[in-house]
């Protein structure tokens, strides 16, 4: 895809999202001219920087705000190269036993992870459809789910349900967009060294890290066969591949990147 294009990355303020921005901006084969980096934590409405070969436009945006998401897509369509890649990594964590989870807590995690994914995918589908009618090259989408979507975890019911919704929405988007030549895949990380992961730990990071790697039989949780927690870059580089033309015949797939923790065959 060596042609001028823009890329949108949600959840770009930290962790996996930030690593995706860095990986794409330093892509030796096909860096985007513009990366629209969306995150609700940015203090300015729009800020322009540069990383690698790309102009980075940092947009303060909540993925549950459909008007703001539409506004950003419209701004890119009017003022920048066409949006041909979207990496949706925005998400929040919710822990707690099912019996102890409040409806407000459940609604929050479903709002960001499930509804936010719906809003971003819907706007992307509208944009790709319009660009297709204008003769533009088809695009590619990658959403970030979790291995928790398919593997039950004690204390993770609401989060797992929200990430299962990400996977289901993405597969349906892939099917509907296939006639345009556009692709949509999902990357499902396991435990990753990010602010979200560290928020689950206590005071001793080394002990908590070792516990995650070893597993916890009392919680029916398997360990990580590769013997380490993922670096955000491990996930970002898979996202980068799935967005690239090297994956041009891959769509509707879920790629698990968890060091073997889910023991999938």
PDB file of C-alpha atoms in Angstrom:
ATOM      1  CA  UNK A   1       0.000   0.000   0.000  1.00  0.00           C
ATOM      2  CA  UNK A   2       2.691   2.469  -1.017  1.00  0.00           C
ATOM      3  CA  UNK A   3       0.285   5.334  -1.612  1.00  0.00           C
ATOM      4  CA  UNK A   4      -0.595   8.420   0.455  1.00  0.00           C
ATOM      5  CA  UNK A   5      -2.953   7.451   3.246  1.00  0.00           C
ATOM      6  CA  UNK A   6      -4.043   8.214   6.776  1.00  0.00           C
ATOM      7  CA  UNK A   7      -4.285   5.759   9.643  1.00  0.00           C
ATOM      8  CA  UNK A   8      -6.450   6.014  12.757  1.00  0.00           C
ATOM      9  CA  UNK A   9      -5.294   4.505  16.048  1.00  0.00           C
ATOM     10  CA  UNK A  10      -7.585   4.606  19.081  1.00  0.00           C
ATOM     11  CA  UNK A  11      -6.378   4.177  22.641  1.00  0.00           C
ATOM     12  CA  UNK A  12      -3.074   5.707  21.578  1.00  0.00           C
ATOM     13  CA  UNK A  13      -2.193   7.409  24.846  1.00  0.00           C
ATOM     14  CA  UNK A  14      -0.445   4.436  26.434  1.00  0.00           C
ATOM     15  CA  UNK A  15       0.259   0.730  26.291  1.00  0.00           C
ATOM     16  CA  UNK A  16      -0.614  -1.200  23.158  1.00  0.00           C
ATOM     17  CA  UNK A  17      -2.163   1.794  21.366  1.00  0.00           C
ATOM     18  CA  UNK A  18       0.952   3.911  21.807  1.00  0.00           C
ATOM     19  CA  UNK A  19       3.123   1.030  20.613  1.00  0.00           C
ATOM     20  CA  UNK A  20       0.950   0.690  17.493  1.00  0.00           C
ATOM     21  CA  UNK A  21       1.453   4.368  16.635  1.00  0.00           C
ATOM     22  CA  UNK A  22       5.217   3.970  17.005  1.00  0.00           C
ATOM     23  CA  UNK A  23       5.318   0.784  14.924  1.00  0.00           C
ATOM     24  CA  UNK A  24       3.286   2.267  12.072  1.00  0.00           C
ATOM     25  CA  UNK A  25       5.189   5.556  12.031  1.00  0.00           C
ATOM     26  CA  UNK A  26       8.470   3.654  11.711  1.00  0.00           C
ATOM     27  CA  UNK A  27       7.206   1.132   9.155  1.00  0.00           C
ATOM     28  CA  UNK A  28      10.059   0.901   6.618  1.00  0.00           C
ATOM     29  CA  UNK A  29       7.739  -0.232   3.819  1.00  0.00           C
ATOM     30  CA  UNK A  30       4.610   1.885   4.097  1.00  0.00           C
ATOM     31  CA  UNK A  31       4.435   4.552   6.806  1.00  0.00           C
ATOM     32  CA  UNK A  32       1.184   6.565   6.855  1.00  0.00           C
ATOM     33  CA  UNK A  33       1.490  10.212   5.884  1.00  0.00           C
ATOM     34  CA  UNK A  34      -0.866  11.010   8.765  1.00  0.00           C
ATOM     35  CA  UNK A  35      -1.654   9.050  11.912  1.00  0.00           C
ATOM     36  CA  UNK A  36      -4.736  10.235  13.775  1.00  0.00           C
ATOM     37  CA  UNK A  37      -4.019   9.164  17.340  1.00  0.00           C
ATOM     38  CA  UNK A  38      -7.202   9.168  19.435  1.00  0.00           C
ATOM     39  CA  UNK A  39      -7.272   8.999  23.220  1.00  0.00           C
ATOM     40  CA  UNK A  40      -9.564  10.376  25.901  1.00  0.00           C
ATOM     41  CA  UNK A  41      -6.558  11.257  28.063  1.00  0.00           C
ATOM     42  CA  UNK A  42      -5.097  13.935  25.780  1.00  0.00           C
ATOM     43  CA  UNK A  43      -5.409  17.406  27.310  1.00  0.00           C
ATOM     44  CA  UNK A  44      -5.647  19.311  24.005  1.00  0.00           C
ATOM     45  CA  UNK A  45      -8.460  18.857  21.492  1.00  0.00           C
ATOM     46  CA  UNK A  46      -5.927  18.505  18.652  1.00  0.00           C
ATOM     47  CA  UNK A  47      -2.129  18.557  18.770  1.00  0.00           C
ATOM     48  CA  UNK A  48       0.291  17.930  15.904  1.00  0.00           C
ATOM     49  CA  UNK A  49       3.633  16.204  16.335  1.00  0.00           C
ATOM     50  CA  UNK A  50       5.874  14.056  14.162  1.00  0.00           C
ATOM     51  CA  UNK A  51       7.184  10.542  14.712  1.00  0.00           C
ATOM     52  CA  UNK A  52       9.303   8.701  12.182  1.00  0.00           C
ATOM     53  CA  UNK A  53       7.947   9.387   8.698  1.00  0.00           C
ATOM     54  CA  UNK A  54       4.445  10.319   9.867  1.00  0.00           C
ATOM     55  CA  UNK A  55       2.658  13.444  11.010  1.00  0.00           C
ATOM     56  CA  UNK A  56       0.849  12.567  14.236  1.00  0.00           C
ATOM     57  CA  UNK A  57      -2.440  14.330  14.930  1.00  0.00           C
ATOM     58  CA  UNK A  58      -3.363  13.684  18.549  1.00  0.00           C
ATOM     59  CA  UNK A  59      -7.128  14.035  18.985  1.00  0.00           C
ATOM     60  CA  UNK A  60      -8.718  14.131  22.416  1.00  0.00           C
ATOM     61  CA  UNK A  61     -11.606  11.738  21.866  1.00  0.00           C
ATOM     62  CA  UNK A  62     -13.797   9.316  23.777  1.00  0.00           C
ATOM     63  CA  UNK A  63     -14.718   6.369  21.552  1.00  0.00           C
ATOM     64  CA  UNK A  64     -18.229   6.370  23.033  1.00  0.00           C
ATOM     65  CA  UNK A  65     -18.828   9.887  21.646  1.00  0.00           C
ATOM     66  CA  UNK A  66     -20.205   9.155  18.186  1.00  0.00           C
ATOM     67  CA  UNK A  67     -20.335  12.822  17.169  1.00  0.00           C
ATOM     68  CA  UNK A  68     -16.665  13.343  18.036  1.00  0.00           C
ATOM     69  CA  UNK A  69     -15.614  10.181  16.199  1.00  0.00           C
ATOM     70  CA  UNK A  70     -17.580  11.250  13.104  1.00  0.00           C
ATOM     71  CA  UNK A  71     -16.048  14.729  13.333  1.00  0.00           C
ATOM     72  CA  UNK A  72     -12.510  13.302  13.304  1.00  0.00           C
ATOM     73  CA  UNK A  73     -13.207  11.019  10.348  1.00  0.00           C
ATOM     74  CA  UNK A  74     -14.740  13.965   8.475  1.00  0.00           C
ATOM     75  CA  UNK A  75     -11.725  16.154   9.248  1.00  0.00           C
ATOM     76  CA  UNK A  76      -9.375  13.527   7.863  1.00  0.00           C
ATOM     77  CA  UNK A  77     -11.509  13.048   4.747  1.00  0.00           C
ATOM     78  CA  UNK A  78     -11.516  16.792   4.069  1.00  0.00           C
ATOM     79  CA  UNK A  79      -7.965  17.774   4.927  1.00  0.00           C
ATOM     80  CA  UNK A  80      -5.758  14.695   4.690  1.00  0.00           C
ATOM     81  CA  UNK A  81      -5.108  11.569   2.594  1.00  0.00           C
ATOM     82  CA  UNK A  82      -7.820   8.882   2.644  1.00  0.00           C
ATOM     83  CA  UNK A  83      -8.196   6.674   5.709  1.00  0.00           C
ATOM     84  CA  UNK A  84      -6.990   3.240   4.622  1.00  0.00           C
ATOM     85  CA  UNK A  85      -6.001   1.733   7.973  1.00  0.00           C
ATOM     86  CA  UNK A  86      -7.734   1.724  11.369  1.00  0.00           C
ATOM     87  CA  UNK A  87      -6.343   0.135  14.533  1.00  0.00           C
ATOM     88  CA  UNK A  88      -8.888   0.154  17.338  1.00  0.00           C
ATOM     89  CA  UNK A  89      -7.080  -0.431  20.633  1.00  0.00           C
ATOM     90  CA  UNK A  90      -9.129   1.680  23.058  1.00  0.00           C
ATOM     91  CA  UNK A  91     -10.405  -0.235  26.044  1.00  0.00           C
ATOM     92  CA  UNK A  92     -10.840  -0.310  29.804  1.00  0.00           C
ATOM     93  CA  UNK A  93     -10.551  -3.007  32.446  1.00  0.00           C
ATOM     94  CA  UNK A  94     -13.189  -4.145  34.915  1.00  0.00           C
ATOM     95  CA  UNK A  95     -12.422  -6.689  37.622  1.00  0.00           C
ATOM     96  CA  UNK A  96     -14.759  -8.244  40.139  1.00  0.00           C
ATOM     97  CA  UNK A  97     -16.818 -11.324  40.814  1.00  0.00           C
ATOM     98  CA  UNK A  98     -20.046 -11.462  38.836  1.00  0.00           C
ATOM     99  CA  UNK A  99     -22.141 -11.365  42.020  1.00  0.00           C
ATOM    100  CA  UNK A 100     -20.328  -8.243  43.201  1.00  0.00           C
ATOM    101  CA  UNK A 101     -20.274  -6.263  39.934  1.00  0.00           C
ATOM    102  CA  UNK A 102     -22.613  -3.290  39.878  1.00  0.00           C
ATOM    103  CA  UNK A 103     -24.674  -2.458  36.827  1.00  0.00           C
ATOM    104  CA  UNK A 104     -22.841   0.865  36.577  1.00  0.00           C
ATOM    105  CA  UNK A 105     -19.506  -0.973  36.435  1.00  0.00           C
ATOM    106  CA  UNK A 106     -20.813  -3.400  33.828  1.00  0.00           C
ATOM    107  CA  UNK A 107     -22.270  -0.551  31.765  1.00  0.00           C
ATOM    108  CA  UNK A 108     -18.976   1.356  31.879  1.00  0.00           C
ATOM    109  CA  UNK A 109     -16.844  -1.486  30.541  1.00  0.00           C
ATOM    110  CA  UNK A 110     -19.439  -2.470  27.943  1.00  0.00           C
ATOM    111  CA  UNK A 111     -19.804   1.167  26.939  1.00  0.00           C
ATOM    112  CA  UNK A 112     -16.133   1.697  26.167  1.00  0.00           C
ATOM    113  CA  UNK A 113     -15.167  -1.759  24.943  1.00  0.00           C
ATOM    114  CA  UNK A 114     -18.326  -2.899  23.138  1.00  0.00           C
ATOM    115  CA  UNK A 115     -20.219   0.276  22.212  1.00  0.00           C
ATOM    116  CA  UNK A 116     -16.967   2.115  21.477  1.00  0.00           C
ATOM    117  CA  UNK A 117     -15.984  -0.646  19.071  1.00  0.00           C
ATOM    118  CA  UNK A 118     -19.401  -0.474  17.400  1.00  0.00           C
ATOM    119  CA  UNK A 119     -19.093   3.297  16.928  1.00  0.00           C
ATOM    120  CA  UNK A 120     -15.572   3.123  15.506  1.00  0.00           C
ATOM    121  CA  UNK A 121     -16.347   0.185  13.210  1.00  0.00           C
ATOM    122  CA  UNK A 122     -19.566   1.777  11.984  1.00  0.00           C
ATOM    123  CA  UNK A 123     -17.822   5.038  11.132  1.00  0.00           C
ATOM    124  CA  UNK A 124     -14.970   3.161   9.471  1.00  0.00           C
ATOM    125  CA  UNK A 125     -17.431   1.126   7.397  1.00  0.00           C
ATOM    126  CA  UNK A 126     -19.187   4.292   6.246  1.00  0.00           C
ATOM    127  CA  UNK A 127     -15.876   5.889   5.333  1.00  0.00           C
ATOM    128  CA  UNK A 128     -14.557   2.865   3.442  1.00  0.00           C
ATOM    129  CA  UNK A 129     -17.850   2.500   1.561  1.00  0.00           C
ATOM    130  CA  UNK A 130     -17.746   6.140   0.459  1.00  0.00           C
ATOM    131  CA  UNK A 131     -14.096   5.882  -0.542  1.00  0.00           C
ATOM    132  CA  UNK A 132     -14.871   2.702  -2.500  1.00  0.00           C
ATOM    133  CA  UNK A 133     -17.549   4.579  -4.445  1.00  0.00           C
ATOM    134  CA  UNK A 134     -14.909   7.193  -5.242  1.00  0.00           C
ATOM    135  CA  UNK A 135     -12.534   4.544  -6.583  1.00  0.00           C
ATOM    136  CA  UNK A 136     -10.178   4.532  -3.608  1.00  0.00           C
ATOM    137  CA  UNK A 137      -8.103   1.504  -2.621  1.00  0.00           C
ATOM    138  CA  UNK A 138      -9.834  -0.751  -0.038  1.00  0.00           C
ATOM    139  CA  UNK A 139      -8.725  -0.403   3.544  1.00  0.00           C
ATOM    140  CA  UNK A 140      -7.858  -2.620   6.494  1.00  0.00           C
ATOM    141  CA  UNK A 141      -9.036  -2.680  10.108  1.00  0.00           C
ATOM    142  CA  UNK A 142      -7.594  -4.367  13.178  1.00  0.00           C
ATOM    143  CA  UNK A 143      -9.389  -4.411  16.513  1.00  0.00           C
ATOM    144  CA  UNK A 144      -7.729  -5.353  19.790  1.00  0.00           C
ATOM    145  CA  UNK A 145      -9.724  -7.858  21.822  1.00  0.00           C
ATOM    146  CA  UNK A 146      -8.313 -10.178  24.519  1.00  0.00           C
ATOM    147  CA  UNK A 147      -7.723 -13.861  25.087  1.00  0.00           C
ATOM    148  CA  UNK A 148     -10.147 -13.379  27.999  1.00  0.00           C
ATOM    149  CA  UNK A 149     -12.946 -13.231  25.397  1.00  0.00           C
ATOM    150  CA  UNK A 150     -12.639 -16.984  24.864  1.00  0.00           C
ATOM    151  CA  UNK A 151     -11.107 -18.248  28.128  1.00  0.00           C
ATOM    152  CA  UNK A 152     -13.193 -17.860  31.321  1.00  0.00           C
ATOM    153  CA  UNK A 153     -11.399 -16.053  34.136  1.00  0.00           C
ATOM    154  CA  UNK A 154     -12.498 -15.648  37.740  1.00  0.00           C
ATOM    155  CA  UNK A 155     -13.285 -12.012  38.431  1.00  0.00           C
ATOM    156  CA  UNK A 156     -13.316 -11.025  34.749  1.00  0.00           C
ATOM    157  CA  UNK A 157     -16.925 -11.653  33.651  1.00  0.00           C
ATOM    158  CA  UNK A 158     -17.789  -8.106  32.578  1.00  0.00           C
ATOM    159  CA  UNK A 159     -14.447  -7.511  30.881  1.00  0.00           C
ATOM    160  CA  UNK A 160     -14.568 -10.867  29.082  1.00  0.00           C
ATOM    161  CA  UNK A 161     -18.097 -10.183  27.825  1.00  0.00           C
ATOM    162  CA  UNK A 162     -17.057  -6.787  26.502  1.00  0.00           C
ATOM    163  CA  UNK A 163     -14.082  -8.237  24.651  1.00  0.00           C
ATOM    164  CA  UNK A 164     -16.189 -11.062  23.229  1.00  0.00           C
ATOM    165  CA  UNK A 165     -18.366  -8.305  21.782  1.00  0.00           C
ATOM    166  CA  UNK A 166     -15.274  -6.771  20.166  1.00  0.00           C
ATOM    167  CA  UNK A 167     -14.486 -10.083  18.478  1.00  0.00           C
ATOM    168  CA  UNK A 168     -18.069 -10.620  17.286  1.00  0.00           C
ATOM    169  CA  UNK A 169     -18.482  -7.085  15.952  1.00  0.00           C
ATOM    170  CA  UNK A 170     -15.180  -7.361  14.109  1.00  0.00           C
ATOM    171  CA  UNK A 171     -16.041 -10.659  12.432  1.00  0.00           C
ATOM    172  CA  UNK A 172     -19.366  -9.276  11.225  1.00  0.00           C
ATOM    173  CA  UNK A 173     -17.690  -6.103   9.975  1.00  0.00           C
ATOM    174  CA  UNK A 174     -15.219  -8.247   8.048  1.00  0.00           C
ATOM    175  CA  UNK A 175     -18.020 -10.145   6.340  1.00  0.00           C
ATOM    176  CA  UNK A 176     -19.948  -7.010   5.407  1.00  0.00           C
ATOM    177  CA  UNK A 177     -16.890  -5.139   4.117  1.00  0.00           C
ATOM    178  CA  UNK A 178     -15.455  -8.015   2.100  1.00  0.00           C
ATOM    179  CA  UNK A 179     -17.398  -7.002  -1.005  1.00  0.00           C
ATOM    180  CA  UNK A 180     -15.450  -3.728  -0.979  1.00  0.00           C
ATOM    181  CA  UNK A 181     -12.153  -5.597  -0.805  1.00  0.00           C
ATOM    182  CA  UNK A 182     -11.645  -4.257   2.727  1.00  0.00           C
ATOM    183  CA  UNK A 183     -10.363  -6.486   5.518  1.00  0.00           C
ATOM    184  CA  UNK A 184     -11.023  -6.661   9.254  1.00  0.00           C
ATOM    185  CA  UNK A 185      -9.121  -8.834  11.714  1.00  0.00           C
ATOM    186  CA  UNK A 186      -8.778  -9.030  15.484  1.00  0.00           C
ATOM    187  CA  UNK A 187      -5.672  -9.371  17.623  1.00  0.00           C
ATOM    188  CA  UNK A 188      -6.291 -10.962  21.029  1.00  0.00           C
ATOM    189  CA  UNK A 189      -3.449 -10.296  23.473  1.00  0.00           C
ATOM    190  CA  UNK A 190      -2.875 -12.027  26.751  1.00  0.00           C
ATOM    191  CA  UNK A 191      -1.160 -10.407  29.729  1.00  0.00           C
ATOM    192  CA  UNK A 192       0.804  -7.405  28.454  1.00  0.00           C
ATOM    193  CA  UNK A 193       3.120  -5.061  30.352  1.00  0.00           C
ATOM    194  CA  UNK A 194       0.882  -2.004  30.185  1.00  0.00           C
ATOM    195  CA  UNK A 195      -0.790   0.385  32.632  1.00  0.00           C
ATOM    196  CA  UNK A 196      -3.949  -1.745  32.424  1.00  0.00           C
ATOM    197  CA  UNK A 197      -2.065  -4.894  33.404  1.00  0.00           C
ATOM    198  CA  UNK A 198      -0.125  -3.184  36.183  1.00  0.00           C
ATOM    199  CA  UNK A 199      -3.368  -1.813  37.642  1.00  0.00           C
ATOM    200  CA  UNK A 200      -4.229  -5.426  38.522  1.00  0.00           C
ATOM    201  CA  UNK A 201      -1.069  -5.852  40.568  1.00  0.00           C
ATOM    202  CA  UNK A 202      -0.260  -4.884  44.133  1.00  0.00           C
ATOM    203  CA  UNK A 203       2.919  -3.337  45.536  1.00  0.00           C
ATOM    204  CA  UNK A 204       5.419  -5.962  44.380  1.00  0.00           C
ATOM    205  CA  UNK A 205       5.558  -5.884  40.570  1.00  0.00           C
ATOM    206  CA  UNK A 206       8.132  -8.675  40.370  1.00  0.00           C
ATOM    207  CA  UNK A 207       6.042 -11.021  42.515  1.00  0.00           C
ATOM    208  CA  UNK A 208       2.846 -10.229  40.614  1.00  0.00           C
ATOM    209  CA  UNK A 209       4.618 -10.667  37.283  1.00  0.00           C
ATOM    210  CA  UNK A 210       5.956 -14.052  38.379  1.00  0.00           C
ATOM    211  CA  UNK A 211       2.476 -15.113  39.517  1.00  0.00           C
ATOM    212  CA  UNK A 212       0.971 -14.272  36.114  1.00  0.00           C
ATOM    213  CA  UNK A 213       3.716 -16.182  34.302  1.00  0.00           C
ATOM    214  CA  UNK A 214       3.426 -19.225  36.578  1.00  0.00           C
ATOM    215  CA  UNK A 215      -0.373 -19.332  36.622  1.00  0.00           C
ATOM    216  CA  UNK A 216      -2.722 -19.808  39.550  1.00  0.00           C
ATOM    217  CA  UNK A 217      -4.386 -23.228  39.988  1.00  0.00           C
ATOM    218  CA  UNK A 218      -6.730 -21.896  42.673  1.00  0.00           C
ATOM    219  CA  UNK A 219      -8.136 -19.445  40.115  1.00  0.00           C
ATOM    220  CA  UNK A 220      -8.095 -22.076  37.335  1.00  0.00           C
ATOM    221  CA  UNK A 221      -5.681 -19.807  35.474  1.00  0.00           C
ATOM    222  CA  UNK A 222      -2.950 -21.233  33.268  1.00  0.00           C
ATOM    223  CA  UNK A 223       0.480 -19.669  33.125  1.00  0.00           C
ATOM    224  CA  UNK A 224       2.412 -18.428  30.099  1.00  0.00           C
ATOM    225  CA  UNK A 225       4.430 -21.209  28.407  1.00  0.00           C
ATOM    226  CA  UNK A 226       6.887 -18.766  26.820  1.00  0.00           C
ATOM    227  CA  UNK A 227       7.786 -17.591  30.308  1.00  0.00           C
ATOM    228  CA  UNK A 228       7.260 -13.852  30.046  1.00  0.00           C
ATOM    229  CA  UNK A 229       4.580 -11.183  29.904  1.00  0.00           C
ATOM    230  CA  UNK A 230       4.197  -9.562  26.498  1.00  0.00           C
ATOM    231  CA  UNK A 231       5.714  -6.204  25.713  1.00  0.00           C
ATOM    232  CA  UNK A 232       3.249  -3.830  23.981  1.00  0.00           C
ATOM    233  CA  UNK A 233       5.557  -3.963  20.965  1.00  0.00           C
ATOM    234  CA  UNK A 234       4.849  -7.707  20.634  1.00  0.00           C
ATOM    235  CA  UNK A 235       1.192  -6.878  20.041  1.00  0.00           C
ATOM    236  CA  UNK A 236       1.803  -3.766  17.951  1.00  0.00           C
ATOM    237  CA  UNK A 237       3.946  -5.586  15.412  1.00  0.00           C
ATOM    238  CA  UNK A 238       1.224  -8.182  14.833  1.00  0.00           C
ATOM    239  CA  UNK A 239      -1.297  -5.364  14.349  1.00  0.00           C
ATOM    240  CA  UNK A 240       1.128  -3.724  11.917  1.00  0.00           C
ATOM    241  CA  UNK A 241       1.363  -6.958   9.913  1.00  0.00           C
ATOM    242  CA  UNK A 242      -2.411  -7.478   9.846  1.00  0.00           C
ATOM    243  CA  UNK A 243      -2.909  -3.943   8.508  1.00  0.00           C
ATOM    244  CA  UNK A 244      -0.272  -4.374   5.816  1.00  0.00           C
ATOM    245  CA  UNK A 245      -0.538  -5.747   2.292  1.00  0.00           C
ATOM    246  CA  UNK A 246       1.458  -8.749   3.503  1.00  0.00           C
ATOM    247  CA  UNK A 247      -1.857  -9.870   5.040  1.00  0.00           C
ATOM    248  CA  UNK A 248      -3.867  -8.937   1.947  1.00  0.00           C
ATOM    249  CA  UNK A 249      -5.730 -12.286   1.797  1.00  0.00           C
ATOM    250  CA  UNK A 250      -6.451 -12.481   5.527  1.00  0.00           C
ATOM    251  CA  UNK A 251      -9.756 -11.299   6.927  1.00  0.00           C
ATOM    252  CA  UNK A 252     -12.271 -12.324   9.611  1.00  0.00           C
ATOM    253  CA  UNK A 253      -9.448 -13.860  11.668  1.00  0.00           C
ATOM    254  CA  UNK A 254      -8.588 -13.599  15.362  1.00  0.00           C
ATOM    255  CA  UNK A 255      -4.870 -13.783  16.083  1.00  0.00           C
ATOM    256  CA  UNK A 256      -4.058 -14.745  19.667  1.00  0.00           C
ATOM    257  CA  UNK A 257      -0.802 -13.253  20.978  1.00  0.00           C
ATOM    258  CA  UNK A 258      -0.478 -14.544  24.533  1.00  0.00           C
ATOM    259  CA  UNK A 259       2.718 -16.577  24.721  1.00  0.00           C
ATOM    260  CA  UNK A 260       0.662 -19.759  24.585  1.00  0.00           C
ATOM    261  CA  UNK A 261      -1.356 -18.940  27.711  1.00  0.00           C
ATOM    262  CA  UNK A 262      -4.682 -20.041  26.247  1.00  0.00           C
ATOM    263  CA  UNK A 263      -3.212 -23.315  24.931  1.00  0.00           C
ATOM    264  CA  UNK A 264      -5.034 -22.910  21.638  1.00  0.00           C
ATOM    265  CA  UNK A 265      -4.239 -25.505  19.009  1.00  0.00           C
TER     266      UNK A 265
END
